[in-house]
Short mmCIF file of C-alpha atoms in Angstrom, two decimals:
data_model
loop_
_atom_site.label_atom_id
_atom_site.label_comp_id
_atom_site.label_asym_id
_atom_site.label_seq_id
_atom_site.Cartn_x
_atom_site.Cartn_y
_atom_site.Cartn_z
CA MET A 1 0.00 0.00 0.00
CA LYS A 2 1.19 3.50 -0.78
CA LYS A 3 2.43 5.52 2.15
CA ILE A 4 0.54 8.74 2.77
CA THR A 5 2.03 11.56 4.85
CA LEU A 6 0.53 11.81 8.31
CA ILE A 7 -1.15 15.04 9.31
CA PHE A 8 0.31 15.50 12.77
CA LEU A 9 -2.36 16.56 15.25
CA LEU A 10 -1.89 17.56 18.86
CA PHE A 11 -4.70 17.14 21.32
CA ALA A 12 -5.09 19.41 24.35
CA ILE A 13 -8.40 18.43 25.85
CA VAL A 14 -7.34 17.47 29.33
CA ILE A 15 -5.82 20.65 30.70
CA ASN A 16 -9.24 22.25 31.23
CA SER A 17 -10.94 19.03 32.19
CA GLN A 18 -11.55 16.62 35.04
CA VAL A 19 -10.36 13.04 34.68
CA TYR A 20 -11.97 10.00 36.33
CA PHE A 21 -10.16 6.68 36.65
CA LEU A 22 -11.58 3.18 36.85
CA SER A 23 -9.53 0.74 38.91
CA ASN A 24 -10.03 -2.76 40.23
CA ASP A 25 -11.87 -1.56 43.33
CA GLY A 26 -13.84 1.45 42.11
CA VAL A 27 -13.78 4.90 40.55
CA TYR A 28 -11.22 7.55 41.51
CA LYS A 29 -11.02 11.29 40.99
CA SER A 30 -7.27 11.69 41.29
CA PHE A 31 -6.52 9.78 44.54
CA GLU A 32 -10.00 10.15 46.01
CA LYS A 33 -12.16 7.07 45.64
CA ILE A 34 -15.65 8.34 44.83
CA GLU A 35 -17.35 5.03 44.04
CA THR A 36 -16.54 1.61 45.45
CA GLY A 37 -17.25 -1.55 43.51
CA ILE A 38 -16.19 -3.79 40.64
CA PHE A 39 -17.16 -2.30 37.28
CA ASP A 40 -16.63 -3.34 33.67
CA GLY A 41 -15.96 0.07 32.16
CA ILE A 42 -16.17 3.86 32.40
CA VAL A 43 -17.14 6.34 29.65
CA SER A 44 -17.94 10.01 29.18
CA ILE A 45 -21.07 10.81 27.16
CA ASN A 46 -22.44 14.34 26.72
CA ASN A 47 -20.22 15.46 29.60
CA ASN A 48 -21.64 12.88 32.00
CA ILE A 49 -19.64 10.01 33.46
CA TYR A 50 -21.13 6.52 33.25
CA ILE A 51 -19.85 3.31 34.79
CA LEU A 52 -20.70 -0.10 33.35
CA LYS A 53 -21.86 -3.15 35.29
CA HIS A 54 -22.81 -6.58 34.02
CA ASP A 55 -26.48 -5.61 34.00
CA ALA A 56 -26.62 -1.81 33.93
CA ILE A 57 -25.13 1.53 32.95
CA ILE A 58 -24.94 3.92 35.92
CA ASN A 59 -24.81 7.72 35.82
CA LEU A 60 -22.01 8.45 38.27
CA LYS A 61 -23.50 11.80 39.33
CA THR A 62 -27.19 10.95 39.67
CA LYS A 63 -26.68 7.22 40.47
CA GLN A 64 -29.49 6.38 38.04
CA GLU A 65 -29.23 2.79 36.78
CA ILE A 66 -30.13 2.10 33.15
CA LYS A 67 -30.78 -1.62 32.82
CA ILE A 68 -29.03 -3.46 29.99
CA ASP A 69 -27.48 -6.90 29.79
CA SER A 70 -23.67 -7.03 29.46
CA PRO A 71 -23.20 -3.59 27.87
CA VAL A 72 -20.10 -2.98 25.76
CA TYR A 73 -19.30 0.60 24.77
CA ILE A 74 -18.52 0.85 21.04
CA GLY A 75 -18.18 4.63 20.67
CA ASP A 76 -20.20 7.80 19.98
CA SER A 77 -22.78 7.06 22.76
CA TYR A 78 -23.55 3.56 21.41
CA PHE A 79 -23.59 0.28 23.31
CA LEU A 80 -23.67 -3.33 22.16
CA SER A 81 -25.80 -5.86 24.04
CA ASN A 82 -26.74 -9.39 22.94
CA GLY A 83 -26.33 -8.66 19.24
CA SER A 84 -28.23 -5.35 19.30
CA ILE A 85 -26.95 -1.77 19.29
CA TYR A 86 -28.46 0.94 21.48
CA LYS A 87 -27.80 4.65 21.76
CA LEU A 88 -27.73 6.37 25.15
CA GLU A 89 -29.51 9.75 25.17
CA ASN A 90 -30.63 11.65 28.27
CA ASP A 91 -30.08 8.55 30.41
CA LYS A 92 -32.35 6.47 28.18
CA LEU A 93 -31.38 3.64 25.83
CA LEU A 94 -32.79 3.91 22.30
CA PHE A 95 -32.74 0.85 20.05
CA TYR A 96 -30.57 1.53 16.98
CA LYS A 97 -30.23 -1.70 15.02
CA ILE A 98 -29.45 -5.39 15.15
CA LEU A 99 -25.81 -6.13 14.54
CA PRO A 100 -25.25 -7.35 10.94
CA ASN A 101 -24.38 -11.01 10.48
CA ASN A 102 -20.76 -11.98 11.11
CA LEU A 103 -19.74 -8.38 11.97
CA LYS A 104 -17.20 -8.54 14.80
CA ASN A 105 -15.01 -6.14 16.79
CA VAL A 106 -17.51 -3.35 16.13
CA TYR A 107 -17.08 0.42 16.57
CA VAL A 108 -19.43 3.31 15.86
CA TYR A 109 -17.55 6.36 14.58
CA LYS A 110 -19.16 9.47 13.03
CA ASN A 111 -22.29 7.51 12.01
CA PHE A 112 -20.18 4.73 10.49
CA LEU A 113 -20.36 1.17 11.71
CA ILE A 114 -16.83 -0.22 11.39
CA GLY A 115 -15.87 -3.84 12.08
CA ILE A 116 -14.48 -7.11 10.79
CA GLN A 117 -16.64 -9.17 8.44
CA SER A 118 -15.62 -12.20 6.38
CA GLY A 119 -11.92 -11.53 6.79
CA LYS A 120 -12.17 -7.88 5.74
CA ILE A 121 -12.64 -4.54 7.50
CA VAL A 122 -15.88 -2.89 6.47
CA GLY A 123 -17.31 0.61 6.78
CA ILE A 124 -21.11 0.77 6.80
CA ASN A 125 -23.13 3.99 6.67
CA ASN A 126 -26.95 4.10 6.83
CA GLY A 127 -27.06 0.37 6.22
CA LYS A 128 -24.91 0.55 3.06
CA LEU A 129 -21.44 -0.88 2.61
CA ILE A 130 -19.26 2.13 1.76
CA TRP A 131 -15.77 0.62 1.75
CA THR A 132 -13.72 -2.43 2.64
CA ILE A 133 -10.08 -2.92 3.55
CA ASP A 134 -8.72 -6.25 2.40
CA PRO A 135 -5.39 -7.25 3.94
CA ASN A 136 -4.76 -9.61 1.02
CA ASN A 137 -3.28 -12.80 2.47
CA GLU A 138 -3.01 -11.51 6.03
CA LYS A 139 -5.26 -12.66 8.87
CA ILE A 140 -6.99 -9.83 10.74
CA LEU A 141 -6.64 -10.31 14.49
CA LYS A 142 -8.45 -7.20 15.74
CA ILE A 143 -9.07 -3.51 15.05
CA LYS A 144 -9.06 -0.45 17.29
CA ILE A 145 -10.14 3.16 16.76
CA SER A 146 -8.15 5.84 18.59
CA ASN A 147 -8.55 9.60 18.10
CA GLY A 148 -9.46 9.48 14.42
CA HIS A 149 -7.09 6.62 13.61
CA LEU A 150 -7.99 3.03 12.69
CA ALA A 151 -5.44 0.46 13.83
CA VAL A 152 -5.56 -2.88 12.01
CA PHE A 153 -3.73 -5.75 13.69
CA THR A 154 -2.84 -8.73 11.48
CA ASN A 155 -0.46 -11.65 11.62
CA ASN A 156 1.90 -9.45 9.60
CA GLY A 157 1.96 -6.42 11.89
CA LEU A 158 0.03 -3.21 12.48
CA THR A 159 -1.33 -0.85 9.81
CA ILE A 160 -2.67 2.62 10.63
CA PHE A 161 -5.34 4.52 8.68
CA ASP A 162 -6.53 8.10 9.13
CA ILE A 163 -10.33 8.02 9.38
CA ALA A 164 -10.94 11.62 10.44
CA ASN A 165 -13.23 11.57 7.39
CA PRO A 166 -14.60 8.03 7.63
CA MET A 167 -15.85 8.12 4.04
CA TYR A 168 -12.25 7.95 2.85
CA PRO A 169 -9.80 5.99 5.01
CA ARG A 170 -6.22 7.03 4.26
CA TYR A 171 -3.22 4.79 4.74
CA ILE A 172 -0.72 6.28 7.20
CA GLU A 173 1.87 3.83 8.42
CA HIS A 174 2.82 0.22 8.99
CA PHE A 175 4.65 -1.31 11.95
CA THR A 176 5.97 -4.85 11.94
CA ASN A 177 4.73 -5.75 15.41
CA ALA A 178 2.32 -4.44 18.08
CA ASP A 179 0.00 -5.81 20.75
CA ASP A 180 -1.94 -2.57 21.23
CA TYR A 181 -2.07 0.98 19.84
CA GLU A 182 -3.20 4.49 20.72
CA PHE A 183 -2.82 7.83 18.93
CA ASN A 184 -2.30 10.98 21.00
CA GLY A 185 -0.44 13.06 18.44
CA TYR A 186 2.18 10.30 18.45
CA HIS A 187 1.98 6.64 17.48
CA VAL A 188 1.95 4.74 20.78
CA LEU A 189 2.61 1.01 20.49
CA LEU A 190 2.64 -1.70 23.13
CA ILE A 191 4.99 -4.56 22.27
CA ASN A 192 5.70 -7.34 24.78
CA ASN A 193 4.89 -5.13 27.81
CA GLU A 194 7.00 -2.28 26.44
CA VAL A 195 5.56 1.08 25.39
CA ASN A 196 7.23 2.59 22.32
CA ILE A 197 6.25 6.08 21.15
CA TYR A 198 7.04 7.22 17.59
CA ASP A 199 6.65 10.55 15.80
CA GLU A 200 5.21 11.00 12.28
CA ASN A 201 8.55 9.95 10.78
CA LYS A 202 8.65 6.70 12.79
CA LYS A 203 11.44 8.10 14.96
CA LEU A 204 11.43 6.40 18.36
CA LEU A 205 10.95 9.07 21.04
CA PHE A 206 10.22 6.99 24.13
CA SER A 207 10.53 3.40 25.29
CA ARG A 208 9.66 1.91 28.68
CA LYS A 209 8.82 -1.47 30.16
CA VAL A 210 5.38 -1.36 31.84
CA ASN A 211 3.16 -3.60 33.94
CA GLY A 212 -0.03 -3.60 31.86
CA ASN A 213 -1.37 -5.13 28.66
CA THR A 214 -3.85 -2.50 27.45
CA LEU A 215 -3.20 1.07 26.30
CA ILE A 216 -5.73 3.76 27.21
CA SER A 217 -5.74 7.39 26.07
CA ASP A 218 -7.69 10.50 26.99
CA GLY A 219 -6.55 12.16 23.77
CA GLU A 220 -3.43 13.63 25.36
CA ASN A 221 -2.02 11.26 27.95
CA ILE A 222 -1.43 7.51 27.81
CA TYR A 223 -2.38 5.15 30.64
CA ILE A 224 -1.24 1.57 31.12
CA GLY A 225 -1.21 -0.45 34.33
CA ASN A 226 -0.44 2.10 37.03
CA TYR A 227 1.59 4.38 34.73
CA ILE A 228 0.65 7.68 33.13
CA ILE A 229 2.77 8.88 30.21
CA THR A 230 2.05 12.55 29.54
CA SER A 231 2.12 14.19 26.12
CA ASP A 232 5.60 15.57 26.83
CA LEU A 233 6.78 12.01 27.60
CA ASN A 234 6.99 12.32 31.36
CA ILE A 235 6.05 9.11 33.20
CA THR A 236 4.29 9.03 36.57
CA THR A 237 3.26 6.09 38.74
CA PHE A 238 -0.24 5.88 40.26
CA PRO A 239 -0.91 3.91 43.46
CA TYR A 240 -3.54 1.82 41.67
CA LYS A 241 -3.91 0.16 38.27
CA ILE A 242 -5.97 2.06 35.74
CA LYS A 243 -8.58 0.00 33.84
CA GLY A 244 -10.40 2.91 32.22
CA VAL A 245 -10.42 6.67 31.88
CA ALA A 246 -13.24 9.17 31.30
CA VAL A 247 -12.91 12.94 30.87
CA LEU A 248 -15.31 15.74 31.66
CA LYS A 249 -14.30 18.65 29.48
CA GLY A 250 -14.25 22.07 31.11
CA GLU A 251 -15.94 20.82 34.28
CA ASN A 252 -17.37 23.68 36.36
CA LEU A 253 -15.01 26.24 34.86
CA PRO A 254 -16.04 29.75 35.94
CA GLN A 255 -16.98 32.14 33.18
CA GLY A 256 -16.16 35.82 32.84
CA GLU A 257 -13.16 38.08 32.97
CA ILE A 258 -10.34 38.26 35.49
CA LYS A 259 -11.24 41.19 37.70
CA LEU A 260 -10.84 42.58 41.21
CA LEU A 261 -13.69 41.61 43.53
CA TRP A 262 -12.60 43.39 46.70
CA SER A 263 -9.63 44.64 48.68
CA THR A 264 -9.06 45.56 52.32
CA ASN A 265 -6.21 46.97 54.40
CA LEU A 266 -4.66 44.58 56.89
CA ASN A 267 -2.08 46.98 58.31
CA PHE A 268 0.08 44.33 59.91
CA GLU A 269 3.12 42.21 59.13
CA ILE A 270 2.41 38.73 57.82
CA LYS A 271 4.74 35.72 57.60
CA SER A 272 2.07 33.02 57.90
CA ARG A 273 0.56 31.59 54.70
CA PRO A 274 -3.23 32.13 54.83
CA VAL A 275 -6.01 29.67 53.97
CA ALA A 276 -9.43 30.06 52.34
CA ILE A 277 -12.63 28.07 52.04
CA ASN A 278 -16.19 28.90 50.96
CA ASN A 279 -15.33 32.54 50.14
CA THR A 280 -13.81 33.09 53.58
CA LEU A 281 -10.14 34.05 53.92
CA PHE A 282 -8.25 33.41 57.17
CA VAL A 283 -5.13 35.47 57.83
CA ALA A 284 -2.67 35.59 60.76
CA SER A 285 -0.30 38.45 61.62
CA THR A 286 3.19 38.09 63.03
CA ASN A 287 2.04 39.73 66.28
CA GLY A 288 -0.57 37.01 66.91
CA LYS A 289 -3.80 38.42 65.45
CA ILE A 290 -6.02 36.05 63.43
CA LEU A 291 -8.66 37.50 61.09
CA ALA A 292 -11.51 35.94 59.12
CA LEU A 293 -12.62 37.98 56.10
CA LYS A 294 -15.63 37.48 53.86
CA ASN A 295 -16.27 39.73 50.86
CA GLY A 296 -13.56 42.03 52.17
CA LYS A 297 -15.16 42.48 55.60
CA ILE A 298 -13.73 41.24 58.89
CA ILE A 299 -16.26 38.81 60.36
CA TRP A 300 -14.22 37.88 63.44
CA GLU A 301 -10.76 38.23 64.96
CA TYR A 302 -8.80 36.62 67.76
CA ARG A 303 -5.43 37.48 69.28
CA LEU A 304 -2.92 34.89 70.44
CA PRO A 305 -0.38 35.89 73.12
CA PHE A 306 2.70 35.54 70.94
CA ILE A 307 4.22 35.39 67.43
CA ILE A 308 2.68 33.46 64.50
CA THR A 309 4.94 32.53 61.59
CA GLY A 310 3.66 29.07 60.61
CA HIS A 311 1.03 28.66 57.93
CA LEU A 312 -2.61 28.32 58.94
CA THR A 313 -4.31 25.00 58.24
CA LEU A 314 -7.94 23.97 57.78
CA THR A 315 -9.57 20.66 58.67
CA ASN A 316 -13.20 19.79 57.95
CA LYS A 317 -14.34 21.79 60.96
CA GLU A 318 -11.36 23.65 62.42
CA LEU A 319 -8.90 26.43 61.74
CA LEU A 320 -5.48 25.49 63.12
CA ALA A 321 -2.76 27.96 64.11
CA THR A 322 0.64 27.58 65.75
CA SER A 323 2.53 30.07 67.87
CA TRP A 324 5.90 30.75 69.42
CA ASP A 325 4.27 30.23 72.83
CA ASN A 326 4.68 26.42 72.31
CA ASN A 327 0.99 25.87 71.49
CA VAL A 328 -1.19 24.57 68.67
CA TYR A 329 -4.62 26.24 68.62
CA ALA A 330 -7.90 25.11 67.06
CA PHE A 331 -10.87 27.40 66.31
CA ASP A 332 -14.24 26.71 64.81
CA PHE A 333 -15.13 28.70 61.70
CA SER A 334 -16.98 31.28 63.76
CA GLY A 335 -13.83 32.12 65.75
CA LYS A 336 -14.49 30.17 68.95
CA LEU A 337 -11.41 28.62 70.54
CA LEU A 338 -12.01 24.88 70.70
CA TRP A 339 -8.76 23.68 72.22
CA LYS A 340 -5.05 24.29 72.50
CA VAL A 341 -2.22 21.79 72.94
CA GLN A 342 1.11 22.67 74.49
CA LEU A 343 4.25 21.21 72.92
CA ASP A 344 7.81 21.14 74.23
CA SER A 345 9.01 24.36 72.50
CA ASP A 346 8.12 27.10 70.03
CA VAL A 347 6.13 26.08 66.96
CA ALA A 348 7.40 28.18 64.06
CA LEU A 349 5.90 26.02 61.28
CA GLY A 350 2.28 25.24 60.51
CA VAL A 351 0.68 21.84 60.94
CA ALA A 352 -0.38 19.17 58.46
CA TRP A 353 -3.73 17.39 58.27
CA ASP A 354 -4.39 14.04 56.55
CA GLY A 355 -8.12 13.82 57.15
CA ILE A 356 -7.73 12.06 60.50
CA MET A 357 -4.64 13.26 62.33
CA ILE A 358 -2.95 16.63 62.88
CA TYR A 359 0.86 16.67 62.69
CA ALA A 360 2.98 19.40 64.33
CA LEU A 361 6.74 19.98 64.51
CA SER A 362 8.32 21.87 67.39
CA ASP A 363 11.49 23.90 67.02
CA GLU A 364 13.33 21.29 69.09
CA GLY A 365 12.44 18.78 66.37
CA TYR A 366 9.74 16.76 68.11
CA LEU A 367 6.96 15.53 65.85
CA TYR A 368 3.51 15.34 67.45
CA GLU A 369 0.40 13.50 66.31
CA ILE A 370 -2.71 15.24 67.63
CA LYS A 371 -6.37 14.24 67.47
CA ASP A 372 -9.31 16.11 69.01
CA GLY A 373 -7.00 18.27 71.11
CA GLU A 374 -5.03 15.34 72.55
CA ILE A 375 -1.46 14.27 71.81
CA ILE A 376 -1.62 10.69 70.54
CA ASN A 377 2.05 10.14 69.78
CA GLN A 378 5.37 11.99 69.62
CA TYR A 379 8.96 11.24 68.58
CA LYS A 380 12.18 13.03 67.72
CA ALA A 381 12.95 14.25 64.20
CA GLY A 382 15.34 16.92 62.92
CA LYS A 383 16.00 19.98 65.10
CA TRP A 384 15.02 23.45 63.92
CA PRO A 385 12.89 22.26 60.99
CA ILE A 386 12.64 24.68 58.06
CA THR A 387 9.72 23.05 56.22
CA GLY A 388 7.17 20.33 56.90
CA PRO A 389 5.55 18.22 58.03
CA PHE A 390 4.41 16.67 54.73
CA ILE A 391 2.41 13.44 54.57
CA SER A 392 2.82 10.74 51.89
CA LEU A 393 0.12 8.43 50.57
CA SER A 394 0.92 5.68 53.08
CA GLY A 395 1.19 8.14 55.98
CA ASN A 396 4.94 8.63 56.21
CA ILE A 397 5.83 12.05 57.64
CA TYR A 398 8.58 14.08 56.00
CA SER A 399 10.39 17.23 57.15
CA VAL A 400 13.62 19.11 56.47
CA ASP A 401 15.90 20.28 59.28
CA ALA A 402 17.95 23.48 59.54
CA MET A 403 21.00 21.82 57.97
CA GLY A 404 19.02 20.76 54.89
CA TYR A 405 18.62 17.07 55.76
CA LEU A 406 15.44 15.24 54.80
CA TRP A 407 13.75 13.30 57.60
CA LYS A 408 11.30 10.44 57.11
CA ASN A 409 9.39 10.01 60.36
CA ASN A 410 12.15 9.80 63.00
CA LYS A 411 14.97 8.79 60.61
CA LYS A 412 17.43 11.11 58.90
CA ASP A 413 17.32 10.28 55.20
CA LYS A 414 19.62 12.40 53.00
CA PHE A 415 20.84 15.93 52.38
CA ILE A 416 18.61 17.90 50.01
CA GLY A 417 19.43 21.50 50.92
CA LYS A 418 17.19 24.29 52.09
CA VAL A 419 14.13 23.68 49.94
CA ARG A 420 10.85 25.53 50.40
CA ASN A 421 8.56 22.51 50.23
CA LEU A 422 8.11 18.89 49.24
CA ALA A 423 5.26 17.64 47.05
CA PHE A 424 3.66 14.23 46.64
CA PHE A 425 1.91 12.50 43.78
CA SER A 426 1.81 9.25 45.73
CA GLU A 427 4.46 7.88 48.10
CA THR A 428 7.84 9.28 47.05
CA PRO A 429 8.47 12.97 47.76
CA VAL A 430 9.16 15.26 44.82
CA ILE A 431 12.11 17.36 45.97
CA PRO A 432 12.77 20.79 44.43
CA SER A 433 16.19 22.35 43.98
CA GLU A 434 17.54 24.45 46.84
CA ASN A 435 15.60 27.66 47.63
CA SER A 436 12.87 26.59 45.19
CA PHE A 437 9.45 24.98 45.46
CA VAL A 438 7.59 22.44 43.34
CA LEU A 439 3.92 21.98 42.38
CA LEU A 440 2.24 19.04 40.62
CA ASP A 441 -0.72 18.78 38.27
CA ASP A 442 -3.29 15.98 38.16
CA PHE A 443 -1.04 13.83 35.97
CA GLY A 444 2.11 14.15 38.04
CA ASN A 445 3.78 16.75 35.82
CA GLU A 446 6.36 18.58 37.95
CA PHE A 447 6.48 22.38 37.89
CA LEU A 448 9.62 23.69 39.56
CA PHE A 449 9.57 27.36 40.53
CA GLU A 450 13.06 28.72 40.68
CA LYS A 451 14.00 32.34 41.30
CA TYR A 452 13.31 33.56 37.76
CA SER A 453 11.85 30.61 35.89
CA ILE A 454 9.22 27.88 35.72
CA ILE A 455 10.56 24.45 34.73
CA LYS A 456 8.13 21.71 33.69
CA ASN A 457 9.55 18.19 33.85
CA GLY A 458 13.08 19.54 33.41
CA LYS A 459 12.26 21.94 30.56
CA THR A 460 12.04 25.71 31.08
CA VAL A 461 8.61 26.91 29.94
CA PHE A 462 8.59 30.46 31.34
CA LYS A 463 11.19 33.06 32.33
CA SER A 464 10.38 36.00 34.60
CA ASN A 465 12.11 39.36 34.87
CA ASP A 466 10.99 39.47 38.51
CA GLU A 467 11.84 37.09 41.33
CA ILE A 468 9.07 34.51 41.85
CA ILE A 469 8.04 34.28 45.51
CA ASP A 470 4.77 32.32 45.26
CA ALA A 471 2.67 30.46 42.73
CA ILE A 472 -0.58 28.57 42.22
CA LEU A 473 -1.08 25.86 39.60
CA GLY A 474 -4.64 26.07 38.27
CA LYS A 475 -6.40 23.88 35.74
CA ASN A 476 -6.10 26.53 33.00
CA ASN A 477 -3.40 28.86 34.23
CA ILE A 478 -0.38 29.36 36.43
CA PHE A 479 -0.57 32.30 38.83
CA ILE A 480 2.78 33.70 39.97
CA LEU A 481 3.55 36.50 42.42
CA SER A 482 6.83 38.37 42.19
CA SER A 483 8.91 40.03 44.90
CA ASN A 484 7.84 43.49 43.73
CA GLY A 485 4.14 42.63 43.93
CA ASN A 486 3.50 41.82 40.29
CA LEU A 487 0.88 39.16 39.63
CA TYR A 488 1.15 37.27 36.34
CA VAL A 489 -1.48 34.89 35.00
CA ILE A 490 0.14 32.49 32.53
CA ASP A 491 -1.84 30.33 30.13
CA ARG A 492 -0.82 26.68 30.58
CA LYS A 493 -1.20 25.83 26.89
CA LYS A 494 1.25 28.36 25.45
CA TYR A 495 2.89 29.68 28.64
CA LYS A 496 2.12 33.27 27.70
CA ILE A 497 1.04 36.04 30.09
CA ILE A 498 -2.69 36.68 29.67
CA TYR A 499 -3.11 39.05 32.64
CA SER A 500 -0.87 41.11 34.90
CA ASN A 501 -1.37 43.60 37.69
CA THR A 502 0.57 45.02 40.61
CA PHE A 503 -0.37 44.41 44.25
CA LYS A 504 2.35 46.15 46.23
CA ASN A 505 3.94 44.47 49.25
CA SER A 506 2.08 41.20 48.66
CA LYS A 507 3.60 37.92 49.86
CA PHE A 508 1.16 35.03 49.39
CA LEU A 509 -1.34 33.58 46.95
CA VAL A 510 -4.29 31.44 48.02
CA PHE A 511 -6.72 29.90 45.50
CA ASP A 512 -10.18 28.57 46.27
CA ASN A 513 -13.36 28.07 44.27
CA GLY A 514 -12.23 30.20 41.34
CA ILE A 515 -11.10 33.10 43.52
CA LEU A 516 -7.44 34.07 43.83
CA TYR A 517 -6.46 35.87 47.02
CA ILE A 518 -3.33 38.05 47.08
CA ILE A 519 -2.22 38.83 50.63
CA GLY A 520 0.37 41.15 52.17
CA GLU A 521 -0.18 44.61 53.64
CA LYS A 522 -3.56 44.40 51.92
CA ALA A 523 -5.77 41.46 51.02
CA TYR A 524 -7.21 41.30 47.51
CA ALA A 525 -9.64 38.91 45.88
CA ILE A 526 -9.88 38.51 42.10
CA SER A 527 -12.10 36.30 40.00
CA THR A 528 -10.49 33.83 37.60
CA ASN A 529 -11.60 31.53 34.81
CA ASP A 530 -10.13 28.58 36.65
CA ILE A 531 -10.76 25.89 39.27
CA ASN A 532 -8.79 24.05 41.93
CA PRO A 533 -7.02 20.94 40.63
CA ASN A 534 -7.02 17.76 42.72
CA SER A 535 -3.24 17.83 42.87
CA TRP A 536 -0.46 19.50 44.88
CA PHE A 537 -1.26 22.95 43.41
CA SER A 538 0.08 25.20 46.18
CA VAL A 539 3.21 25.18 48.34
CA TYR A 540 1.42 23.32 51.15
CA LYS A 541 -0.70 21.29 48.73
CA ASP A 542 -4.00 23.20 48.52
CA ASN A 543 -6.19 26.08 49.71
CA MET A 544 -6.36 24.42 53.15
CA ASN A 545 -2.56 24.00 53.53
CA SER A 546 -3.16 20.34 54.36
CA SER A 547 0.39 19.30 53.33
CA SER A 548 -0.96 15.78 52.77
CA ILE A 549 -1.62 13.83 49.58
CA ASN A 550 -4.33 11.92 51.46
CA TYR A 551 -6.57 14.95 51.84
#
């Protein structure tokens, strides 16, 4: 067959989307299990997520069950069941047609029914045979459709056709061997448990042994076993095996322009990173004052007896603050003091929260586990900690001491220098370079924020004329704050500045529910066209400063 030049397409659907993963024990949104059970598949149809059981299709949001025997998704909202094809519309199954005789390995793509029949690949439209692909003397083993490409597996290798216009399949490429295939702008082949990624010229760009036997794509990233291979060929390990992926495009993205919502004078020094939830911003001054602000108005305040430098932290029901008077304090969201716990020495850093336990580090290097205002456990870690505690997926507690040594629980690990944070995608800490910090997106891509640059997976994607002192990684954009108070909003597709403004003497950024807070001598709130990721998107993980991948 004549070789036809490939039109190289790049897909960028995921950056503004929410991804759901099917594993052996349920459905996950990032690391959060949102549905427990054993399911046969997961699909996105009309921006709804559906999970497949042996006897039903279930709307993940509404929990409505649509009864059907052994459903198999074959594309474009169509399902195959017992030889008949049905279309899912508005949570109702509409009978489409009975499957033609001897038609196997069926897909529906742009109103075409494509499958294997009598040793040939056929394309049927409105009941009429439009084309066939005859592999001559080769035996067809299976076919697969991936992002406008038809992969034909025979005993003589793999042949790829462009079916973006399914009326006219166009030959693209042939590979001598492959067990599975996906197209994500590259040709992705699985051969003997090894993923090989080729460009349009068949140049090998990536090769890696993996632990799965089926390739899955969301149009941009590749999933196999418990690995994610991003479009820029970065590989990340998930703590569970991925059986299926479904994407909601542009889920809950706010609409409208970036604009100032309110501002208010704080008139005090601040060294403690604030937190925000449900349009309420919590701020602590160096001299011990804690404020709660809503819509720019102070709704309550409380003064501690001594200095606050550690970040504030939120649990489900408490605001947590630490002080140089040796105490950890907990308030309800109305400002009532619930409890305080005295430690052995000053507490210059904020606490971590994993959904169950509070973790605090004293200046003497003792690590405390606190629950409901009671110390449950304590042990010695590194003295004079400079950052931490941070909690891994399995509950290991990491910190960095004044000499730059990494501690794992009560054991000194290795020298890493004076870093500003650690970040976690699962169990192993992502460690930034000295005097820098690192953030992660939902796919484990690493964004290192050095003094004057942003580095994604080892490649510089943005250079700043101003020193970067804080940043937020949104779904759409990156928000960076410079030392001279300049705020830059950077589009994550092209890494270009789409908005800038100056907020003098500002030190921190906090992002919650589409609102970006800029805090220093004043507090500002601006609207954004963005949402919180499920990843480590701020220095201490999120808008609650939880410092834990488990929460």
